[in-house]
PDB file of C-alpha atoms in Angstrom:
ATOM      1  CA  MET X 167       0.193   0.060   0.003  1.00 51.00           C
ATOM      2  CA  LEU X 168       1.106   3.673  -0.718  1.00 62.00           C
ATOM      3  CA  THR X 169       2.285   6.853   1.811  1.00 71.00           C
ATOM      4  CA  PRO X 170      -1.748   8.406   1.583  1.00 78.00           C
ATOM      5  CA  ALA X 171      -1.220  11.656  -0.309  1.00 86.00           C
ATOM      6  CA  ALA X 172      -1.408  14.559   1.440  1.00 90.00           C
ATOM      7  CA  GLU X 173      -4.329  16.523   1.744  1.00 95.00           C
ATOM      8  CA  VAL X 174      -3.279  19.885   2.641  1.00 95.00           C
ATOM      9  CA  ASP X 175      -0.202  21.382   0.011  1.00 94.00           C
ATOM     10  CA  ILE X 176       2.727  22.737   2.719  1.00 96.00           C
ATOM     11  CA  ASP X 177       6.011  24.044   1.838  1.00 96.00           C
ATOM     12  CA  GLU X 178       9.104  26.676   3.146  1.00 97.00           C
ATOM     13  CA  VAL X 179       6.623  29.417   2.255  1.00 97.00           C
ATOM     14  CA  LEU X 180       3.785  28.692   3.887  1.00 98.00           C
ATOM     15  CA  VAL X 181       5.519  27.236   7.131  1.00 98.00           C
ATOM     16  CA  ALA X 182       7.956  30.312   7.573  1.00 98.00           C
ATOM     17  CA  GLN X 183       4.534  32.415   7.162  1.00 98.00           C
ATOM     18  CA  LEU X 184       3.114  30.257   9.457  1.00 98.00           C
ATOM     19  CA  ILE X 185       6.530  30.695  12.263  1.00 98.00           C
ATOM     20  CA  ARG X 186       6.901  34.563  11.312  1.00 98.00           C
ATOM     21  CA  ALA X 187       2.480  35.648  12.403  1.00 98.00           C
ATOM     22  CA  GLN X 188       2.783  33.614  15.330  1.00 98.00           C
ATOM     23  CA  HIS X 189       5.932  32.706  16.973  1.00 98.00           C
ATOM     24  CA  PRO X 190       7.762  36.157  15.817  1.00 98.00           C
ATOM     25  CA  ASP X 191      10.739  35.661  17.784  1.00 98.00           C
ATOM     26  CA  LEU X 192      11.369  32.436  15.601  1.00 98.00           C
ATOM     27  CA  ALA X 193      11.259  33.856  12.001  1.00 97.00           C
ATOM     28  CA  GLY X 194      14.489  33.891  10.119  1.00 94.00           C
ATOM     29  CA  ARG X 195      15.975  30.719  11.612  1.00 97.00           C
ATOM     30  CA  PRO X 196      16.693  28.294   8.395  1.00 97.00           C
ATOM     31  CA  LEU X 197      14.164  26.210   7.208  1.00 97.00           C
ATOM     32  CA  THR X 198      14.684  22.512   5.663  1.00 96.00           C
ATOM     33  CA  LEU X 199      12.351  19.491   5.090  1.00 96.00           C
ATOM     34  CA  VAL X 200      13.227  16.107   6.880  1.00 93.00           C
ATOM     35  CA  ALA X 201      10.365  13.961   6.515  1.00 86.00           C
ATOM     36  CA  ASN X 202       6.904  14.065   4.594  1.00 85.00           C
ATOM     37  CA  GLY X 203       5.398  11.090   6.627  1.00 79.00           C
ATOM     38  CA  TRP X 204       2.641   8.988   6.803  1.00 76.00           C
ATOM     39  CA  ASP X 205       0.573  12.195   8.385  1.00 88.00           C
ATOM     40  CA  ASN X 206       2.928  15.185   9.581  1.00 92.00           C
ATOM     41  CA  ALA X 207       5.459  16.593   7.244  1.00 94.00           C
ATOM     42  CA  ILE X 208       8.412  17.607   9.616  1.00 95.00           C
ATOM     43  CA  TYR X 209      10.239  20.387   9.291  1.00 97.00           C
ATOM     44  CA  ARG X 210      13.566  21.061  11.227  1.00 98.00           C
ATOM     45  CA  LEU X 211      14.098  25.003  12.552  1.00 98.00           C
ATOM     46  CA  GLY X 212      16.600  26.165  13.327  1.00 98.00           C
ATOM     47  CA  GLU X 213      19.671  24.331  14.767  1.00 96.00           C
ATOM     48  CA  ASP X 214      17.962  22.787  17.898  1.00 97.00           C
ATOM     49  CA  LEU X 215      13.903  22.687  16.844  1.00 98.00           C
ATOM     50  CA  CYS X 216      10.945  21.155  14.422  1.00 97.00           C
ATOM     51  CA  VAL X 217       8.136  21.845  13.204  1.00 98.00           C
ATOM     52  CA  ARG X 218       5.206  19.439  12.881  1.00 96.00           C
ATOM     53  CA  MET X 219       2.368  19.837  10.713  1.00 96.00           C
ATOM     54  CA  PRO X 220      -0.630  17.188   9.924  1.00 96.00           C
ATOM     55  CA  ARG X 221      -0.736  15.937   6.538  1.00 96.00           C
ATOM     56  CA  ARG X 222      -4.144  14.174   6.426  1.00 95.00           C
ATOM     57  CA  LYS X 223      -7.051  15.624   8.324  1.00 95.00           C
ATOM     58  CA  VAL X 224      -6.951  12.025  10.056  1.00 92.00           C
ATOM     59  CA  ALA X 225      -3.598  13.238  11.741  1.00 93.00           C
ATOM     60  CA  VAL X 226      -4.686  16.375  13.433  1.00 96.00           C
ATOM     61  CA  GLU X 227      -6.848  14.711  16.699  1.00 94.00           C
ATOM     62  CA  LEU X 228      -3.811  12.388  16.922  1.00 92.00           C
ATOM     63  CA  ILE X 229      -1.124  16.435  16.897  1.00 94.00           C
ATOM     64  CA  VAL X 230      -3.981  17.101  19.890  1.00 95.00           C
ATOM     65  CA  ASN X 231      -3.416  14.683  21.546  1.00 95.00           C
ATOM     66  CA  GLU X 232       0.149  15.303  21.818  1.00 95.00           C
ATOM     67  CA  GLN X 233      -0.434  18.496  23.132  1.00 96.00           C
ATOM     68  CA  ARG X 234      -2.298  17.769  25.902  1.00 97.00           C
ATOM     69  CA  TRP X 235      -1.222  15.221  27.040  1.00 98.00           C
ATOM     70  CA  LEU X 236       3.245  15.101  26.889  1.00 98.00           C
ATOM     71  CA  PRO X 237       4.168  17.826  28.932  1.00 97.00           C
ATOM     72  CA  GLU X 238       2.450  15.835  31.223  1.00 96.00           C
ATOM     73  CA  LEU X 239       3.864  12.127  30.707  1.00 97.00           C
ATOM     74  CA  ALA X 240       6.492  13.328  29.864  1.00 97.00           C
ATOM     75  CA  ALA X 241       7.582  13.743  33.701  1.00 96.00           C
ATOM     76  CA  ASN X 242       7.058  10.009  33.910  1.00 97.00           C
ATOM     77  CA  VAL X 243       9.667   9.088  32.162  1.00 98.00           C
ATOM     78  CA  ALA X 244      13.852   9.448  32.251  1.00 97.00           C
ATOM     79  CA  THR X 245      14.339   9.218  28.424  1.00 98.00           C
ATOM     80  CA  PRO X 246      13.437  12.420  27.038  1.00 97.00           C
ATOM     81  CA  ILE X 247      10.337  13.356  24.771  1.00 98.00           C
ATOM     82  CA  PRO X 248       8.857  15.471  22.219  1.00 96.00           C
ATOM     83  CA  VAL X 249       6.444  17.757  24.199  1.00 97.00           C
ATOM     84  CA  PRO X 250       5.783  20.159  22.806  1.00 97.00           C
ATOM     85  CA  LEU X 251       6.584  23.431  23.224  1.00 98.00           C
ATOM     86  CA  ARG X 252       4.997  26.047  21.003  1.00 97.00           C
ATOM     87  CA  GLN X 253       1.160  25.476  19.368  1.00 98.00           C
ATOM     88  CA  GLY X 254       0.248  26.773  16.103  1.00 98.00           C
ATOM     89  CA  VAL X 255      -3.570  27.724  14.605  1.00 98.00           C
ATOM     90  CA  PRO X 256      -4.728  27.559  11.489  1.00 98.00           C
ATOM     91  CA  GLN X 257      -3.908  30.595   9.670  1.00 98.00           C
ATOM     92  CA  PHE X 258      -2.737  31.479   5.441  1.00 98.00           C
ATOM     93  CA  GLY X 259      -5.024  28.438   3.904  1.00 97.00           C
ATOM     94  CA  TYR X 260      -3.837  26.369   5.957  1.00 98.00           C
ATOM     95  CA  PRO X 261      -6.467  24.128   7.960  1.00 98.00           C
ATOM     96  CA  TRP X 262      -5.135  22.493  11.195  1.00 98.00           C
ATOM     97  CA  PRO X 263      -3.949  22.996  14.073  1.00 98.00           C
ATOM     98  CA  TRP X 264       0.604  22.323  14.398  1.00 98.00           C
ATOM     99  CA  THR X 265       3.269  22.345  17.214  1.00 97.00           C
ATOM    100  CA  VAL X 266       7.239  23.166  17.383  1.00 98.00           C
ATOM    101  CA  THR X 267       9.097  20.676  19.192  1.00 97.00           C
ATOM    102  CA  ARG X 268      13.281  20.004  20.002  1.00 97.00           C
ATOM    103  CA  TRP X 269      15.329  18.183  17.871  1.00 97.00           C
ATOM    104  CA  PHE X 270      17.017  15.527  19.031  1.00 96.00           C
ATOM    105  CA  THR X 271      20.283  15.194  17.508  1.00 94.00           C
ATOM    106  CA  GLY X 272      21.099  10.958  16.656  1.00 96.00           C
ATOM    107  CA  ARG X 273      20.525   7.943  14.216  1.00 96.00           C
ATOM    108  CA  VAL X 274      17.095   6.500  14.097  1.00 95.00           C
ATOM    109  CA  ALA X 275      17.220   2.977  15.234  1.00 97.00           C
ATOM    110  CA  VAL X 276      15.833   1.165  12.802  1.00 96.00           C
ATOM    111  CA  ASP X 277      19.499   2.646  10.244  1.00 96.00           C
ATOM    112  CA  LEU X 278      21.715   0.618  12.793  1.00 97.00           C
ATOM    113  CA  PRO X 279      21.668  -3.038  12.709  1.00 96.00           C
ATOM    114  CA  PRO X 280      20.461  -4.954  15.509  1.00 95.00           C
ATOM    115  CA  ALA X 281      23.274  -5.804  17.077  1.00 95.00           C
ATOM    116  CA  GLN X 282      23.729  -1.513  17.439  1.00 96.00           C
ATOM    117  CA  ARG X 283      21.122  -1.295  18.904  1.00 97.00           C
ATOM    118  CA  THR X 284      21.577  -3.834  21.770  1.00 97.00           C
ATOM    119  CA  PRO X 285      23.032  -0.815  24.438  1.00 97.00           C
ATOM    120  CA  ILE X 286      19.337   0.698  24.573  1.00 98.00           C
ATOM    121  CA  ALA X 287      17.764  -2.515  25.612  1.00 98.00           C
ATOM    122  CA  ALA X 288      17.962  -1.737  29.200  1.00 98.00           C
ATOM    123  CA  GLN X 289      16.716   2.161  28.316  1.00 98.00           C
ATOM    124  CA  LEU X 290      14.195   1.060  26.277  1.00 98.00           C
ATOM    125  CA  GLY X 291      13.176  -1.266  28.842  1.00 98.00           C
ATOM    126  CA  ASP X 292      12.742   1.970  31.665  1.00 98.00           C
ATOM    127  CA  PHE X 293      10.948   3.842  29.175  1.00 98.00           C
ATOM    128  CA  MET X 294       8.054   1.516  29.146  1.00 98.00           C
ATOM    129  CA  ALA X 295       8.026   0.678  32.973  1.00 98.00           C
ATOM    130  CA  GLY X 296       7.590   4.710  32.891  1.00 98.00           C
ATOM    131  CA  TRP X 297       5.021   4.857  30.730  1.00 98.00           C
ATOM    132  CA  HIS X 298       2.723   2.618  31.312  1.00 98.00           C
ATOM    133  CA  VAL X 299       1.479   3.760  34.795  1.00 98.00           C
ATOM    134  CA  PRO X 300      -2.615   3.702  34.337  1.00 98.00           C
ATOM    135  CA  ALA X 301      -4.112   7.100  32.160  1.00 98.00           C
ATOM    136  CA  PRO X 302      -7.898   8.909  33.085  1.00 98.00           C
ATOM    137  CA  ALA X 303     -11.093   7.917  31.482  1.00 97.00           C
ATOM    138  CA  GLU X 304     -10.239  10.835  29.342  1.00 97.00           C
ATOM    139  CA  ALA X 305      -7.568   9.138  27.574  1.00 98.00           C
ATOM    140  CA  PRO X 306      -7.540   8.807  24.246  1.00 96.00           C
ATOM    141  CA  ARG X 307      -8.441   5.102  22.886  1.00 96.00           C
ATOM    142  CA  SER X 308      -7.216   3.619  19.799  1.00 95.00           C
ATOM    143  CA  PRO X 309      -9.610   1.276  17.221  1.00 95.00           C
ATOM    144  CA  VAL X 310      -6.818  -0.743  16.919  1.00 96.00           C
ATOM    145  CA  ARG X 311      -3.710  -0.805  19.481  1.00 97.00           C
ATOM    146  CA  GLY X 312      -4.156  -1.247  23.055  1.00 98.00           C
ATOM    147  CA  ILE X 313      -6.761  -3.018  22.389  1.00 98.00           C
ATOM    148  CA  PRO X 314      -7.116  -6.946  22.956  1.00 98.00           C
ATOM    149  CA  LEU X 315      -5.129  -8.868  20.902  1.00 98.00           C
ATOM    150  CA  PRO X 316      -7.718 -11.518  19.638  1.00 98.00           C
ATOM    151  CA  GLN X 317      -9.575  -8.161  17.828  1.00 98.00           C
ATOM    152  CA  ARG X 318      -6.187  -8.145  15.461  1.00 98.00           C
ATOM    153  CA  ASP X 319      -7.159 -12.082  14.928  1.00 98.00           C
ATOM    154  CA  PRO X 320      -9.055 -11.008  11.164  1.00 98.00           C
ATOM    155  CA  GLY X 321      -5.953  -8.312  10.227  1.00 97.00           C
ATOM    156  CA  VAL X 322      -4.251 -10.561  11.218  1.00 98.00           C
ATOM    157  CA  ARG X 323      -5.611 -13.969   9.545  1.00 98.00           C
ATOM    158  CA  SER X 324      -6.439 -11.889   6.461  1.00 98.00           C
ATOM    159  CA  GLY X 325      -2.679 -10.932   6.030  1.00 98.00           C
ATOM    160  CA  LEU X 326      -1.559 -14.639   6.596  1.00 98.00           C
ATOM    161  CA  ALA X 327      -3.479 -15.354   3.724  1.00 98.00           C
ATOM    162  CA  SER X 328      -2.923 -12.760   1.518  1.00 97.00           C
ATOM    163  CA  GLY X 329       0.655 -14.979   0.132  1.00 96.00           C
ATOM    164  CA  ASN X 330       2.189 -11.698   0.641  1.00 96.00           C
ATOM    165  CA  VAL X 331       3.952 -12.724   4.216  1.00 97.00           C
ATOM    166  CA  PRO X 332       6.292 -14.615   4.238  1.00 96.00           C
ATOM    167  CA  HIS X 333       7.042 -18.034   6.651  1.00 97.00           C
ATOM    168  CA  ALA X 334       2.890 -17.771   6.580  1.00 98.00           C
ATOM    169  CA  GLU X 335       2.231 -21.601   8.209  1.00 98.00           C
ATOM    170  CA  ALA X 336       4.877 -20.895  10.968  1.00 98.00           C
ATOM    171  CA  LEU X 337       3.977 -17.781  11.764  1.00 98.00           C
ATOM    172  CA  GLU X 338       0.049 -19.234  11.859  1.00 98.00           C
ATOM    173  CA  ALA X 339       0.840 -21.585  14.017  1.00 98.00           C
ATOM    174  CA  LEU X 340       2.504 -18.765  16.649  1.00 98.00           C
ATOM    175  CA  TRP X 341      -0.469 -16.887  16.439  1.00 98.00           C
ATOM    176  CA  ASP X 342      -3.002 -19.507  17.221  1.00 98.00           C
ATOM    177  CA  ARG X 343      -0.825 -20.202  20.491  1.00 98.00           C
ATOM    178  CA  LEU X 344      -0.544 -16.329  22.002  1.00 98.00           C
ATOM    179  CA  VAL X 345      -4.146 -15.563  20.517  1.00 98.00           C
ATOM    180  CA  ALA X 346      -5.196 -17.235  23.468  1.00 98.00           C
ATOM    181  CA  THR X 347      -3.034 -16.136  26.002  1.00 98.00           C
ATOM    182  CA  ALA X 348      -5.770 -14.554  29.131  1.00 98.00           C
ATOM    183  CA  ALA X 349      -6.374 -11.049  28.813  1.00 98.00           C
ATOM    184  CA  TRP X 350      -4.913  -7.817  30.615  1.00 98.00           C
ATOM    185  CA  PRO X 351      -6.536  -7.610  33.448  1.00 97.00           C
ATOM    186  CA  GLY X 352      -5.571  -4.347  34.688  1.00 93.00           C
ATOM    187  CA  PRO X 353      -6.850  -0.815  34.057  1.00 97.00           C
ATOM    188  CA  PRO X 354      -5.645   0.618  30.822  1.00 98.00           C
ATOM    189  CA  VAL X 355      -1.898   2.346  30.722  1.00 98.00           C
ATOM    190  CA  TRP X 356      -0.873   4.963  28.393  1.00 98.00           C
ATOM    191  CA  LEU X 357       0.269   3.350  25.594  1.00 98.00           C
ATOM    192  CA  HIS X 358       3.369   4.739  22.672  1.00 98.00           C
ATOM    193  CA  GLY X 359       1.649   3.177  20.781  1.00 96.00           C
ATOM    194  CA  ASP X 360       3.587   2.544  17.450  1.00 95.00           C
ATOM    195  CA  PRO X 361       6.792   1.117  19.160  1.00 97.00           C
ATOM    196  CA  HIS X 362       9.415   0.060  16.324  1.00 97.00           C
ATOM    197  CA  PRO X 363      12.652   1.717  15.963  1.00 97.00           C
ATOM    198  CA  ALA X 364      12.034   4.253  13.461  1.00 94.00           C
ATOM    199  CA  ASN X 365      10.803   5.831  16.770  1.00 95.00           C
ATOM    200  CA  MET X 366      13.841   5.535  18.545  1.00 97.00           C
ATOM    201  CA  LEU X 367      16.812   7.600  18.283  1.00 98.00           C
ATOM    202  CA  ILE X 368      20.830   6.171  19.528  1.00 98.00           C
ATOM    203  CA  ASP X 369      23.772   9.220  19.561  1.00 96.00           C
ATOM    204  CA  ASP X 370      26.636   7.525  21.060  1.00 94.00           C
ATOM    205  CA  GLY X 371      25.102   3.845  21.921  1.00 93.00           C
ATOM    206  CA  GLY X 372      22.576   5.903  24.102  1.00 97.00           C
ATOM    207  CA  LEU X 373      18.452   6.116  23.300  1.00 98.00           C
ATOM    208  CA  VAL X 374      18.652   9.913  23.314  1.00 97.00           C
ATOM    209  CA  ALA X 375      14.921  10.128  22.517  1.00 98.00           C
ATOM    210  CA  VAL X 376      11.306   8.264  22.063  1.00 98.00           C
ATOM    211  CA  LEU X 377      10.363   9.102  19.134  1.00 95.00           C
ATOM    212  CA  ASP X 378       6.205  10.332  17.320  1.00 91.00           C
ATOM    213  CA  PHE X 379       3.674   9.781  19.520  1.00 94.00           C
ATOM    214  CA  GLY X 380       1.013   9.951  16.730  1.00 89.00           C
ATOM    215  CA  ASP X 381      -0.796   7.318  17.987  1.00 93.00           C
ATOM    216  CA  LEU X 382      -0.903   7.876  22.129  1.00 97.00           C
ATOM    217  CA  ASN X 383      -3.362   5.992  23.360  1.00 97.00           C
ATOM    218  CA  ALA X 384      -4.579   4.116  26.672  1.00 98.00           C
ATOM    219  CA  GLY X 385      -4.889  -0.046  26.753  1.00 98.00           C
ATOM    220  CA  ASP X 386      -3.163  -3.223  26.490  1.00 98.00           C
ATOM    221  CA  PRO X 387       1.110  -2.401  27.757  1.00 98.00           C
ATOM    222  CA  ALA X 388       1.369  -5.843  25.251  1.00 98.00           C
ATOM    223  CA  THR X 389       1.099  -3.083  22.114  1.00 98.00           C
ATOM    224  CA  ASP X 390       4.305  -1.391  23.109  1.00 98.00           C
ATOM    225  CA  LEU X 391       6.585  -4.308  24.538  1.00 98.00           C
ATOM    226  CA  ALA X 392       6.184  -5.954  21.234  1.00 98.00           C
ATOM    227  CA  ALA X 393       9.060  -3.474  20.545  1.00 98.00           C
ATOM    228  CA  GLY X 394      11.760  -6.528  22.287  1.00 98.00           C
ATOM    229  CA  TRP X 395      11.161  -8.599  18.635  1.00 98.00           C
ATOM    230  CA  LEU X 396      10.643  -4.163  16.506  1.00 98.00           C
ATOM    231  CA  VAL X 397      13.341  -3.444  17.818  1.00 98.00           C
ATOM    232  CA  PHE X 398      15.754  -5.821  19.039  1.00 98.00           C
ATOM    233  CA  ASP X 399      17.560  -9.496  18.236  1.00 98.00           C
ATOM    234  CA  ALA X 400      17.241 -12.241  21.474  1.00 98.00           C
ATOM    235  CA  ASP X 401      19.429 -12.192  23.964  1.00 97.00           C
ATOM    236  CA  ALA X 402      18.471  -8.165  23.649  1.00 98.00           C
ATOM    237  CA  ARG X 403      15.346  -8.399  23.323  1.00 98.00           C
ATOM    238  CA  GLU X 404      15.565 -10.000  27.307  1.00 98.00           C
ATOM    239  CA  VAL X 405      17.379  -6.925  28.624  1.00 98.00           C
ATOM    240  CA  PHE X 406      14.426  -5.543  27.460  1.00 98.00           C
ATOM    241  CA  ARG X 407      12.273  -7.925  29.144  1.00 98.00           C
ATOM    242  CA  SER X 408      14.082  -7.583  32.434  1.00 98.00           C
ATOM    243  CA  HIS X 409      13.535  -3.919  32.581  1.00 98.00           C
ATOM    244  CA  ALA X 410      10.558  -3.724  31.307  1.00 98.00           C
ATOM    245  CA  ALA X 411       8.837  -6.959  34.086  1.00 96.00           C
ATOM    246  CA  PRO X 412       5.953  -8.002  31.952  1.00 97.00           C
ATOM    247  CA  ASP X 413       3.415 -10.655  33.586  1.00 98.00           C
ATOM    248  CA  ALA X 414       4.453 -13.807  31.448  1.00 98.00           C
ATOM    249  CA  ASP X 415       1.252 -13.163  29.808  1.00 98.00           C
ATOM    250  CA  THR X 416       2.134  -9.565  29.069  1.00 98.00           C
ATOM    251  CA  TRP X 417       5.487 -11.094  27.321  1.00 98.00           C
ATOM    252  CA  ALA X 418       2.819 -13.613  25.527  1.00 98.00           C
ATOM    253  CA  ARG X 419       0.646 -11.250  24.749  1.00 98.00           C
ATOM    254  CA  ALA X 420       3.371  -8.852  23.051  1.00 98.00           C
ATOM    255  CA  HIS X 421       4.587 -11.779  21.275  1.00 98.00           C
ATOM    256  CA  GLY X 422       1.309 -11.800  19.021  1.00 98.00           C
ATOM    257  CA  TRP X 423       0.970  -7.875  18.996  1.00 98.00           C
ATOM    258  CA  ALA X 424       4.752  -8.283  17.199  1.00 98.00           C
ATOM    259  CA  ILE X 425       3.333 -11.153  14.634  1.00 98.00           C
ATOM    260  CA  ALA X 426       0.354  -8.478  14.068  1.00 98.00           C
ATOM    261  CA  LEU X 427       2.738  -5.201  14.134  1.00 98.00           C
ATOM    262  CA  GLY X 428       4.984  -6.820  11.629  1.00 98.00           C
ATOM    263  CA  ILE X 429       2.511  -8.599   9.504  1.00 98.00           C
ATOM    264  CA  ALA X 430       1.140  -4.976   8.907  1.00 95.00           C
ATOM    265  CA  PHE X 431       4.390  -3.507   8.117  1.00 94.00           C
ATOM    266  CA  GLN X 432       4.397  -6.061   5.848  1.00 95.00           C
ATOM    267  CA  LEU X 433       1.756  -5.749   3.321  1.00 94.00           C
ATOM    268  CA  HIS X 434       2.207  -1.689   3.545  1.00 86.00           C
ATOM    269  CA  SER X 435       5.439  -1.120   2.939  1.00 82.00           C
ATOM    270  CA  ASP X 436       5.471  -1.731  -0.966  1.00 80.00           C
ATOM    271  CA  ASP X 437       6.556   2.179  -1.207  1.00 77.00           C
ATOM    272  CA  ASN X 438       8.896   2.241   1.932  1.00 83.00           C
ATOM    273  CA  PRO X 439      11.365   0.399   2.178  1.00 91.00           C
ATOM    274  CA  MET X 440      12.183   1.715   5.794  1.00 90.00           C
ATOM    275  CA  MET X 441       8.981  -0.222   7.194  1.00 91.00           C
ATOM    276  CA  ALA X 442      10.074  -3.350   4.847  1.00 93.00           C
ATOM    277  CA  ALA X 443      13.061  -3.761   6.425  1.00 95.00           C
ATOM    278  CA  ILE X 444      11.418  -3.723  10.064  1.00 96.00           C
ATOM    279  CA  ALA X 445       8.790  -5.846   8.698  1.00 97.00           C
ATOM    280  CA  THR X 446      12.009  -8.699   7.689  1.00 97.00           C
ATOM    281  CA  HIS X 447      13.442  -8.036  11.070  1.00 98.00           C
ATOM    282  CA  THR X 448       9.995  -8.550  13.455  1.00 98.00           C
ATOM    283  CA  LEU X 449       9.037 -11.873  10.803  1.00 98.00           C
ATOM    284  CA  GLY X 450      11.855 -13.691  11.585  1.00 98.00           C
ATOM    285  CA  GLN X 451      11.977 -12.540  15.706  1.00 98.00           C
ATOM    286  CA  VAL X 452       8.985 -13.420  15.867  1.00 98.00           C
ATOM    287  CA  LEU X 453      10.177 -16.883  14.990  1.00 98.00           C
ATOM    288  CA  LEU X 454      12.908 -17.813  17.090  1.00 97.00           C
TER     289      LEU X 454
END
């Protein structure tokens, strides 16, 4: 599946206009497009800031959730996250809210071979343990993340039957076992929601930041703990597990979530080599 087309035109001229009008003290800084992703365009603003702008209407609620919750939740973890520093409003034909956040320097984990991700396993496990605290009733919920694992069953089986997923027979046998794991018994906890290695930034062997909270929601922590398979190899996964400290059933559901996410990445990466690489790594790791 191809990356969705943008629903609005965003370019450097527009971004500069918005900054000059709404945050004039930041005007004149160099602007560089660094990502034009599934939901957002991201421009680097000078040396230490970046601008995050929804490119599709469906992403607007996600950025509003980040603006509402990240300043409060950042206190729960030692690892930096992209807390909104400034907020923007619609203007000059751009119809949606937007955000200015800190720019973090480093390399996304997906650009490094799994062996070079090992040093962040403990830090990422600690991040998850701190992040997964009970969420209030008004926390956002997702129809596809943090939900009971059996609700992903139709999509998983459809993907396995598509002919586009390698090792489908072995994956199906493993999925049959994991999807029957006992459900999360606790209250919904805060989730990052999208725990793949393109959302972890590494520098000098350490975890610099956890990025992209567009899928922020509340639910079963097993969704996030799928990072054990999405990010790491077997040895690092055990380090990650020891720091995140899930119970056995939650770890089994996390294994199931890794299958579900790996299949989704596999089926939606036709024009995205980075996501294809994540899918290949994940679907290999879940079978070890």
